[in-house]
XYZ file of C-alpha atoms in Angstrom:
710
model
C -0.083 0.054 -0.051
C 0.805 3.621 -0.394
C 1.068 5.831 2.660
C 2.199 9.360 4.139
C 4.631 9.727 7.074
C 2.760 11.968 9.279
C 4.992 11.839 12.228
C 7.594 9.561 13.706
C 6.724 8.353 17.153
C 10.187 6.307 17.911
C 13.312 5.443 16.535
C 16.086 2.920 18.129
C 19.269 2.617 17.895
C 19.325 -0.404 15.468
C 16.963 1.810 13.182
C 13.871 0.029 13.858
C 11.407 2.574 13.528
C 7.428 3.403 14.385
C 5.717 6.105 12.375
C 2.013 7.064 12.298
C 0.905 7.104 8.865
C -2.155 8.220 6.396
C -3.311 7.049 3.269
C -6.454 7.404 1.229
C -9.083 4.995 1.960
C -7.224 3.684 5.198
C -7.720 5.564 8.401
C -4.707 6.616 10.069
C -2.535 3.826 11.473
C 0.717 2.803 12.986
C 3.680 1.011 11.091
C 6.733 -0.036 12.412
C 10.070 -1.854 11.329
C 13.450 -1.493 10.374
C 12.600 -1.122 7.111
C 11.460 2.343 7.856
C 14.764 3.552 8.565
C 15.544 7.102 7.534
C 11.637 8.047 6.536
C 10.541 11.615 7.245
C 7.530 12.762 7.951
C 5.852 14.238 4.575
C 7.270 11.418 2.678
C 5.286 9.323 0.478
C 6.246 5.356 0.969
C 5.176 2.021 -1.083
C 4.847 -0.723 2.043
C 5.101 -3.984 2.023
C 4.188 -5.938 5.321
C 1.559 -7.536 7.669
C -0.903 -6.389 9.566
C -0.524 -7.044 13.437
C -2.232 -6.846 16.590
C 0.666 -5.399 19.352
C -0.840 -6.388 23.374
C 0.045 -2.935 23.871
C -0.127 -0.540 21.026
C -2.715 -2.232 19.143
C -3.072 -2.858 15.518
C 0.058 -1.846 13.325
C 1.677 -2.748 9.812
C 4.826 -4.616 10.633
C 6.724 -3.273 6.953
C 9.051 -5.514 5.859
C 9.952 -3.414 2.704
C 10.023 0.003 1.992
C 10.164 2.638 -1.104
C 9.818 5.642 -1.389
C 7.560 7.006 -4.468
C 6.451 10.620 -5.606
C 3.329 11.896 -3.817
C 0.732 11.705 -6.258
C -2.704 12.792 -4.296
C -3.541 16.715 -3.314
C -3.082 15.966 0.128
C 0.014 14.165 -0.073
C 1.779 16.695 -2.169
C 0.873 19.389 0.259
C 2.105 17.526 2.956
C 5.653 16.723 1.525
C 6.202 20.088 0.514
C 4.943 21.909 3.925
C 6.682 19.198 6.096
C 9.731 21.066 5.819
C 11.700 18.638 3.931
C 12.163 20.921 1.036
C 14.132 24.250 2.486
C 12.202 27.456 1.956
C 8.824 26.129 1.840
C 6.264 25.809 4.891
C 3.018 24.844 5.445
C 1.606 28.121 3.981
C 3.491 28.249 1.071
C 2.799 24.419 0.325
C -0.862 25.376 0.412
C -0.224 28.043 -1.776
C 1.869 26.204 -4.501
C -0.704 23.461 -4.476
C -3.516 25.534 -4.979
C -1.814 27.010 -7.851
C -0.555 23.987 -9.496
C -2.637 20.983 -8.182
C -1.358 17.594 -8.592
C 1.172 18.997 -11.120
C 2.892 20.947 -8.330
C 6.043 18.419 -8.258
C 5.993 18.282 -12.071
C 6.599 21.999 -12.086
C 9.022 22.009 -9.616
C 10.940 19.410 -11.343
C 10.638 20.705 -14.774
C 9.446 24.187 -14.844
C 10.988 25.763 -11.445
C 10.784 29.337 -13.463
C 7.157 28.977 -12.697
C 7.147 29.025 -9.443
C 7.183 32.795 -9.166
C 3.757 32.530 -10.532
C 2.990 31.916 -6.741
C 2.430 34.856 -4.292
C 5.111 35.386 -2.317
C 7.893 33.619 -4.467
C 10.550 35.597 -5.863
C 13.499 34.916 -7.799
C 15.762 34.327 -4.049
C 12.965 31.909 -2.977
C 12.479 30.372 -6.311
C 16.291 29.395 -6.316
C 16.331 28.493 -2.888
C 13.508 25.708 -3.599
C 15.004 24.277 -6.584
C 18.477 23.660 -4.725
C 16.552 22.086 -1.794
C 14.636 19.875 -4.399
C 17.622 19.100 -6.011
C 19.488 17.952 -2.932
C 16.438 16.059 -1.871
C 16.242 13.981 -5.208
C 20.188 13.502 -4.977
C 19.662 12.157 -1.097
C 16.973 10.032 -1.919
C 18.654 8.491 -5.166
C 22.043 7.736 -2.566
C 19.393 6.114 -0.139
C 18.968 3.967 -2.926
C 22.171 3.033 -3.481
C 23.231 2.592 0.145
C 20.470 0.204 0.680
C 22.001 -1.521 -2.526
C 25.056 -2.271 -0.356
C 23.430 -3.154 2.454
C 24.000 0.306 4.626
C 21.741 2.101 6.643
C 20.111 4.779 4.416
C 20.361 7.512 7.244
C 24.151 7.855 6.385
C 22.959 9.389 2.626
C 22.343 12.759 3.892
C 25.771 12.806 6.182
C 27.417 11.635 2.873
C 25.942 14.579 0.570
C 26.641 17.014 3.249
C 29.865 16.250 2.752
C 30.543 15.760 -0.985
C 27.614 17.055 -2.355
C 26.783 16.421 -6.083
C 30.067 14.054 -6.322
C 28.356 11.731 -3.797
C 27.395 9.021 -5.846
C 30.721 9.058 -7.810
C 32.573 8.988 -4.555
C 30.305 5.880 -3.225
C 30.971 3.765 -6.142
C 34.640 5.019 -7.230
C 36.880 5.848 -3.822
C 34.042 4.897 -1.202
C 37.532 4.710 1.306
C 37.363 8.850 1.157
C 34.135 8.376 3.384
C 36.299 7.135 6.436
C 36.863 10.299 8.638
C 34.763 12.776 6.748
C 31.490 10.975 7.395
C 30.148 10.962 10.833
C 29.216 7.178 11.287
C 31.386 5.541 8.439
C 34.563 4.042 9.591
C 36.625 1.466 7.705
C 34.396 -1.616 8.148
C 31.335 0.541 6.480
C 33.360 2.097 3.621
C 35.082 -1.694 2.968
C 31.883 -3.420 2.384
C 31.228 -0.972 -0.242
C 34.420 -1.350 -1.750
C 34.357 -4.948 -1.739
C 31.041 -5.332 -3.245
C 32.026 -2.688 -5.850
C 34.805 -5.043 -6.867
C 37.770 -3.549 -5.199
C 40.578 -6.796 -4.321
C 41.142 -7.655 -0.898
C 44.798 -6.707 -1.460
C 44.269 -3.703 -3.041
C 46.883 -1.048 -1.963
C 44.082 1.267 -1.361
C 42.010 -0.803 0.719
C 44.895 -1.801 3.303
C 46.152 1.951 3.395
C 42.614 2.885 4.469
C 42.689 0.448 6.864
C 46.070 1.617 8.397
C 45.006 4.833 8.415
C 41.582 3.959 10.185
C 43.053 2.300 12.977
C 45.679 5.260 13.686
C 42.692 7.412 13.822
C 40.925 5.046 16.115
C 43.565 4.995 18.410
C 43.548 8.503 18.936
C 39.957 9.140 18.731
C 39.058 6.298 21.141
C 42.290 5.527 23.422
C 44.117 9.082 23.026
C 46.776 7.558 21.526
C 49.064 10.095 19.635
C 50.914 7.240 17.874
C 50.812 3.468 17.744
C 53.857 0.987 17.689
C 54.765 -0.650 14.032
C 54.047 -4.165 15.339
C 50.366 -3.267 17.191
C 49.348 -1.289 14.290
C 50.764 -4.163 11.564
C 48.824 -6.635 13.675
C 45.585 -4.801 14.160
C 45.488 -3.685 10.236
C 46.480 -7.694 9.460
C 43.309 -8.615 11.836
C 40.795 -5.939 10.009
C 41.499 -6.908 6.497
C 42.439 -10.755 6.584
C 45.857 -9.834 5.026
C 49.308 -11.393 5.864
C 51.721 -8.849 8.295
C 54.026 -8.359 5.155
C 51.921 -6.489 2.953
C 50.636 -4.391 5.730
C 54.314 -3.440 6.351
C 54.895 -2.644 3.013
C 51.812 -0.302 2.916
C 53.026 1.437 5.753
C 56.397 1.902 4.193
C 54.331 3.554 1.068
C 52.169 5.638 3.184
C 55.303 6.951 4.988
C 56.922 7.823 1.535
C 53.880 9.579 0.620
C 54.257 11.455 3.952
C 50.822 10.616 5.454
C 51.845 8.787 8.033
C 55.806 9.081 10.020
C 57.143 6.269 11.064
C 60.305 6.553 13.708
C 62.309 5.394 16.348
C 60.236 5.316 19.946
C 60.971 8.528 21.855
C 61.102 6.286 24.762
C 62.302 3.162 23.449
C 65.188 3.226 20.899
C 64.493 -0.730 20.327
C 60.660 -0.001 19.154
C 59.394 1.633 15.816
C 56.086 3.697 16.211
C 53.956 5.074 13.714
C 51.999 8.798 13.798
C 49.550 10.061 11.389
C 51.205 13.252 9.955
C 48.919 15.543 11.623
C 49.518 14.081 15.447
C 53.413 14.161 14.778
C 53.422 17.451 13.521
C 51.361 18.815 16.554
C 53.613 17.072 18.930
C 56.671 18.306 17.288
C 55.242 21.998 17.422
C 54.126 21.599 21.224
C 57.485 20.693 22.071
C 58.861 23.725 20.349
C 56.520 26.133 21.732
C 57.118 24.852 25.405
C 60.675 25.125 24.920
C 60.793 28.579 23.695
C 58.502 29.560 26.474
C 60.708 27.576 28.859
C 63.815 29.085 27.739
C 62.704 33.206 27.405
C 63.461 35.379 29.883
C 60.824 36.398 31.881
C 58.837 39.786 31.376
C 56.968 39.804 34.542
C 57.811 43.104 36.363
C 59.614 41.691 39.355
C 58.706 44.059 42.647
C 58.747 42.955 46.477
C 55.402 41.432 47.637
C 53.427 41.001 50.717
C 52.946 37.338 51.123
C 49.620 35.597 52.302
C 49.780 34.260 55.663
C 46.684 32.288 55.116
C 48.842 30.410 52.961
C 50.463 26.884 53.611
C 54.050 26.044 52.691
C 53.040 24.125 49.541
C 50.906 27.061 48.335
C 53.739 29.676 49.309
C 55.787 27.366 46.895
C 53.370 27.488 44.070
C 53.012 31.505 44.496
C 57.151 31.586 43.997
C 57.313 29.147 41.274
C 54.685 30.742 39.359
C 56.146 34.040 39.603
C 59.791 32.862 38.754
C 59.448 30.048 36.152
C 57.973 30.796 32.842
C 56.311 27.316 32.348
C 54.985 25.729 35.658
C 52.192 23.277 37.130
C 49.878 23.491 40.059
C 48.394 20.159 40.917
C 46.279 18.540 43.771
C 43.013 16.775 44.545
C 39.877 18.453 45.420
C 39.601 20.764 48.765
C 43.605 21.479 48.918
C 43.221 24.791 47.931
C 44.318 25.195 44.212
C 41.538 27.902 43.371
C 42.988 30.083 46.054
C 45.973 29.709 45.496
C 45.401 31.077 41.697
C 44.123 33.438 43.188
C 46.856 35.019 45.296
C 48.921 34.654 42.196
C 46.821 36.616 40.347
C 46.593 39.103 42.612
C 50.441 39.262 43.811
C 51.031 39.807 39.919
C 49.041 42.709 39.625
C 50.162 44.206 42.650
C 53.696 44.280 41.175
C 51.953 45.942 37.839
C 51.930 42.760 35.651
C 48.768 41.639 33.882
C 46.944 38.295 34.075
C 44.761 36.174 31.643
C 42.635 33.549 33.631
C 41.460 30.645 31.315
C 39.867 27.139 30.949
C 38.863 24.770 28.211
C 35.182 24.966 28.453
C 32.646 27.537 29.438
C 31.278 25.941 32.576
C 35.048 25.772 33.825
C 35.901 29.523 32.954
C 32.978 30.528 34.880
C 33.574 28.465 37.940
C 37.024 29.742 37.798
C 35.842 32.912 37.621
C 33.446 32.349 40.586
C 36.199 31.071 43.274
C 38.592 33.233 42.399
C 36.399 36.546 41.791
C 38.279 37.488 38.703
C 37.048 37.612 34.984
C 37.841 33.984 33.037
C 37.309 33.159 29.727
C 37.810 29.913 27.873
C 40.620 28.917 25.702
C 38.779 29.173 22.390
C 37.396 32.760 23.074
C 40.808 33.509 23.734
C 42.088 31.969 20.409
C 38.975 33.014 18.536
C 40.893 35.269 16.201
C 43.738 33.338 16.005
C 44.819 31.070 12.619
C 44.933 27.504 13.449
C 48.341 26.579 13.684
C 47.365 23.383 11.340
C 46.996 25.970 8.490
C 50.634 26.260 8.894
C 50.094 30.175 9.391
C 52.634 32.077 11.150
C 51.244 34.217 13.837
C 52.368 37.935 13.658
C 50.026 39.021 16.709
C 48.782 37.138 19.673
C 45.979 37.316 21.689
C 47.503 36.352 24.997
C 49.343 39.503 25.741
C 49.708 39.014 29.258
C 52.594 38.513 31.589
C 50.946 35.756 33.284
C 48.394 32.979 31.802
C 46.631 30.581 33.723
C 44.860 27.510 32.396
C 42.980 25.884 34.650
C 41.160 22.021 34.277
C 44.758 21.540 32.579
C 43.777 17.972 32.468
C 41.478 18.376 29.609
C 44.181 19.842 27.065
C 44.195 17.741 24.344
C 47.281 17.654 22.006
C 45.699 20.338 19.477
C 44.171 22.468 21.944
C 47.830 22.891 24.004
C 49.247 23.628 20.463
C 47.239 25.956 19.569
C 47.249 27.678 23.086
C 51.402 27.680 23.413
C 51.405 28.647 19.497
C 49.568 31.875 20.748
C 51.754 32.734 23.799
C 54.605 35.393 23.423
C 57.987 34.374 24.763
C 58.386 36.110 28.197
C 54.886 35.545 29.220
C 54.356 32.850 32.317
C 52.667 29.720 31.582
C 50.647 28.341 34.689
C 48.544 25.181 33.951
C 46.421 24.056 36.897
C 44.613 20.859 37.180
C 44.122 17.574 38.966
C 46.473 15.082 37.237
C 44.416 12.198 38.656
C 41.462 13.149 36.838
C 40.629 11.827 33.397
C 42.835 12.836 30.613
C 41.208 14.793 27.686
C 38.962 13.626 25.294
C 41.201 14.280 22.413
C 44.584 12.283 21.836
C 47.551 13.337 24.302
C 47.611 13.713 28.061
C 49.633 17.150 28.127
C 48.999 17.722 31.997
C 50.375 14.010 32.856
C 53.346 14.317 30.229
C 54.689 17.689 31.633
C 54.480 16.283 35.129
C 57.091 13.339 33.789
C 59.320 16.186 32.463
C 61.758 17.007 35.569
C 62.809 20.114 34.020
C 59.300 21.654 34.166
C 58.616 23.370 37.675
C 55.498 21.842 39.562
C 53.827 22.462 43.099
C 51.257 19.746 43.909
C 48.922 20.308 46.868
C 48.242 17.696 49.248
C 46.673 19.099 52.520
C 43.007 19.070 52.384
C 41.501 22.002 54.181
C 39.295 21.562 57.242
C 36.198 23.088 55.842
C 36.823 20.973 52.616
C 37.579 17.917 54.834
C 34.224 18.015 56.088
C 32.654 16.915 52.788
C 31.953 13.425 52.381
C 32.246 13.790 48.630
C 36.126 14.914 49.180
C 37.001 12.672 51.344
C 35.369 9.834 49.070
C 37.505 10.914 46.002
C 40.737 11.003 47.929
C 39.863 7.256 49.120
C 39.133 6.385 45.790
C 42.852 8.196 44.573
C 44.581 6.065 47.295
C 42.700 3.045 45.740
C 40.566 2.519 48.877
C 36.447 1.868 48.409
C 34.815 4.423 50.097
C 32.478 3.336 53.166
C 29.182 2.389 51.823
C 26.242 2.986 51.664
C 27.898 6.239 53.198
C 26.191 9.199 53.650
C 26.647 13.355 54.011
C 26.921 13.840 50.238
C 28.241 10.476 49.238
C 25.883 7.467 48.803
C 25.927 3.876 47.392
C 22.938 2.200 46.590
C 23.464 -1.822 45.534
C 21.653 -3.127 43.021
C 22.471 -5.819 40.659
C 20.281 -5.883 37.545
C 21.415 -3.063 34.777
C 17.687 -2.901 33.960
C 16.834 -2.011 37.640
C 19.670 0.134 38.093
C 18.752 2.068 35.181
C 15.197 2.255 36.454
C 16.315 3.501 39.967
C 18.621 6.132 38.337
C 16.137 7.401 36.525
C 13.649 7.820 39.535
C 16.257 9.432 41.692
C 17.286 11.904 38.525
C 13.609 13.112 38.083
C 11.467 12.211 40.919
C 13.222 11.162 44.417
C 16.241 13.745 44.542
C 14.016 16.905 43.168
C 11.477 16.269 45.618
C 13.551 15.465 48.591
C 16.228 18.243 47.959
C 13.393 20.647 46.954
C 14.908 21.501 43.804
C 14.543 21.705 40.022
C 15.058 18.884 38.244
C 17.963 20.385 35.965
C 19.825 20.511 39.378
C 20.405 16.611 39.215
C 23.016 15.429 36.203
C 23.210 11.477 35.344
C 26.705 10.763 34.378
C 27.764 7.522 32.871
C 30.776 5.669 32.757
C 29.592 4.771 28.728
C 27.478 5.403 25.997
C 25.769 1.682 25.242
C 23.777 -0.549 27.440
C 20.412 -0.176 29.362
C 22.807 1.993 31.827
C 24.285 3.655 29.097
C 24.046 7.500 28.277
C 21.853 6.652 25.033
C 18.962 4.911 26.767
C 19.369 6.653 29.851
C 19.105 10.129 28.623
C 16.027 8.946 26.091
C 13.947 7.870 29.067
C 15.061 11.293 31.111
C 13.989 13.260 27.992
C 10.707 11.571 28.153
C 9.890 12.419 31.735
C 11.234 16.053 31.521
C 10.781 17.148 28.215
C 7.864 14.916 26.646
C 6.162 15.296 23.323
C 3.315 17.450 23.281
C 0.926 19.153 20.889
C 2.338 22.166 19.215
C 5.439 21.520 20.421
C 7.933 21.651 17.722
C 10.424 18.943 17.167
C 12.743 16.846 14.482
C 14.342 13.167 14.645
C 17.823 13.173 13.552
C 18.609 9.382 13.204
C 17.485 7.725 16.502
C 17.453 11.284 18.522
C 14.904 13.478 18.587
C 15.173 17.144 19.759
C 12.639 19.412 21.045
C 12.184 22.515 21.821
C 12.768 23.045 25.416
C 15.616 19.994 25.432
C 19.008 20.302 27.087
C 21.836 19.830 24.810
C 25.677 20.288 24.663
C 27.658 20.449 21.587
C 30.217 17.478 21.088
C 32.514 19.175 18.686
C 33.801 22.598 18.699
C 32.529 25.100 16.205
C 34.638 28.469 15.906
C 32.693 29.951 13.577
C 29.601 29.503 15.820
C 31.512 29.911 19.068
C 30.554 27.096 20.668
C 32.850 24.392 22.518
C 32.400 20.648 23.280
C 30.953 20.623 27.060
C 28.970 23.640 26.860
C 25.307 23.310 27.450
C 22.264 25.221 26.289
C 18.253 24.747 25.645
C 16.817 24.696 22.661
C 14.343 27.504 22.174
C 13.186 27.254 18.659
C 12.737 24.574 15.555
C 12.074 26.150 12.226
C 10.736 23.293 9.772
C 10.671 25.697 7.021
C 14.361 26.889 7.092
C 15.428 23.394 8.770
C 17.257 25.532 11.594
C 17.197 24.701 15.536
C 17.793 27.808 17.862
C 19.937 27.203 21.293
C 20.389 29.455 24.003
C 23.861 28.781 25.313
C 23.956 28.781 28.930
C 26.612 31.793 29.003
C 23.602 33.422 26.945
C 24.882 33.690 23.503
C 22.226 32.331 20.790
C 23.383 30.053 18.447
C 21.949 28.295 15.297
C 22.277 24.600 13.857
C 20.870 23.396 10.758
C 18.983 19.974 10.366
C 22.027 18.656 8.898
C 24.389 19.624 11.479
C 22.717 17.775 14.011
C 25.064 15.355 14.481
C 27.250 18.164 16.554
C 24.830 17.848 19.149
C 23.838 15.474 22.264
C 21.098 15.325 24.271
C 22.600 16.318 27.645
C 19.949 14.611 30.198
C 22.594 12.013 30.814
C 26.361 12.250 29.590
C 29.341 10.669 29.911
C 31.895 11.429 32.608
C 34.476 12.559 30.153
C 32.068 15.167 28.818
C 31.384 16.488 32.380
C 34.977 17.327 32.966
C 35.561 21.072 33.735
C 31.917 20.967 35.428
C 30.386 21.285 38.600
C 27.043 19.912 39.073
C 24.656 20.510 42.590
C 23.646 16.556 42.307
C 25.020 13.892 40.576
C 23.935 10.047 39.888
C 25.248 7.581 38.179
C 25.056 3.866 37.248
C 27.739 1.330 38.011
C 26.964 -1.797 36.369
C 29.549 -4.783 35.868
C 28.465 -4.595 31.764
C 30.697 -1.366 31.807
C 33.546 -3.762 32.299
C 37.197 -3.018 32.871
C 37.915 -0.918 30.044
C 35.763 1.813 31.497
C 35.250 0.947 34.825
C 38.610 2.825 36.229
C 39.952 4.588 39.222
C 40.296 8.113 37.036
C 37.076 7.476 35.799
C 35.287 6.775 39.101
C 37.215 9.761 40.421
C 36.465 12.367 38.092
C 32.820 11.430 38.295
C 32.673 11.600 41.920
C 34.328 15.314 41.648
C 31.936 16.581 39.403
C 29.186 16.902 42.233
C 29.220 19.533 44.484
C 26.142 18.508 47.218
C 25.788 14.756 46.670
C 26.428 12.146 44.573
C 24.626 9.239 44.379
C 26.019 5.557 42.617
C 23.667 2.814 42.197
C 25.268 -0.203 40.678
C 26.868 -3.696 42.103
C 29.274 -3.579 44.481
C 32.063 -5.644 42.157
C 31.568 -2.715 39.991
C 32.534 -0.370 42.398
C 35.551 -2.622 43.723
C 36.522 -2.780 39.848
C 36.290 0.830 39.285
C 38.122 1.617 42.274
C 41.225 -1.034 42.102
C 41.760 -1.194 38.226
C 44.224 1.543 36.782
C 43.912 2.816 33.268
C 46.448 2.150 30.493
C 48.794 5.176 29.696
C 48.459 6.916 26.469
C 51.142 6.784 23.885
C 52.833 9.745 23.672
C 56.757 11.359 22.618
C 55.985 14.620 24.487
C 57.489 13.948 27.680
C 61.077 12.357 25.919
C 60.733 15.151 23.141
C 60.430 17.704 25.561
C 63.123 16.409 27.866
C 65.512 16.650 25.423
C 64.761 19.762 24.145
C 65.227 21.685 27.342
C 68.349 19.871 28.033
C 69.845 20.630 24.661
């Protein structure tokens, strides 16, 4: 039967889709199945399936095959044009077009687009916009068919078109490995499936090179490694491609000759060869050179006598002296040890001597918190560098924004290789750089481990604060954090700010976390639900961010009549939703880790408007929604630099030894200001406390040490 999509009801991660449909001669009905993956409201579909009676949801069509067709009835055409699928046409304009052209409306747009100006309110500019959007929709629909032919999700069609435009079909069929890294959701396995079905030989150099680069990128994006040992890279690639080690080694040599990778003697082990991507190797070299330049440069800080703060302990006084006398230094320590107060004293001392200070942090929340704790203005690193060229582009800096005698970077454990390189490139020689952070927290989301690396370089001055101040020591959260850091399981169930609730079944854990976050804690503490943040060790599973976030979204911001929404993949974005960017966008001025609220969804122009918590308003197109995630349940990594009044977190054995590590648990607990509630299995808690993470592969400590000794 042919039917039009009225509304998407539900889309699961495996693309199982439930939609409300309408068809001439058939009352409104529900259709479901994975064959509906990627359909959008307004589309007309030719469906094959069987009627079924669901025990909870009633009669529905279980779809086994789905084909997009051109709408043919007046109602279906008007619904299609007014759905927002064609940018520039909203419900009113759709009505006007259909009223004027009737059943020939789509034929006119396709074959005689100049006639659109016959319709009131369509001028040359709007007409050109409609024609372009029409061509785009046709191309995406064609790509969906091509992808389905390869057994690939049609949801990827719009993403492919966004990157490659009119060349998309040619890229898919002639060089699918170009999709890797450029199209979100396409890694080697997906591109390889297309390539092999297109006739690319299994031993093709193109295929094996793509697999090598994929392993390096996966190591950087997944585990944070800057390089892989050659032996590990060869073994992983051979396993991925089913080829022998020798041909993989030959292709590594070929990529090195093409300067797409760098193979060199390990900075840490002369007996081992390691392989970097060209970009990671270049960044590591530049960061080393930048830090060495800053470390060697004579200080421009005006040194005058200053009055020591009598409230500082011995370590804090040492930190003040170190920051004033060393052009590169590190201040580290756990929660409650006085890092922020020490920074405040350091900044005040520099100002009293006639110097200038810039306080900065990787995220907006971290900068705001730094400002609140010190009473001084602070900004994000990204905003400080907003007008600076990216050193990856090879541009030389003629002017620098960091024209301060002292630049303080808080939450420095969040600095990855790329951001640290940008930051240090912008700081003029003679300025003092003070990195402040807790080295026991999780490392950065991106590759590298900059703060920990610097603490491994003896030549870099550092002070570690260890004394927990009495007032902070009264906090059960801070006590628990220091116990976790020492490898001790905090007393459970706990109290006074730290609480562990034991449950073994992941499904029950998930239900309890949702109840605590949406009902129990807000009611008992008399706070709004948005004061409670759910943090998870990982995304997948019943107690992961994806599943929990969806349930909490339905509790806190359910669908409603008149409430605009838009489905992007398996996520629905609604007005009122809490969201966060998951990648930096320098053009928009938004950065990974910031949070905001959706204030409007413009279906006609395919736009989502967001008010960021710092007051800035930004707009995302529907094609850019992959850059956003809901903020109802987020990963511990994405919570870094932030602090929440109340934190609830699941700890279940299915998270496994990969994620349940001491640094992750320590970081999780220290995100809470008033209460942290852990729900899960006792053995998962013990696993997280006792298991240490694997160090990241980075050559920075050895490179920098040699550079400073040279």
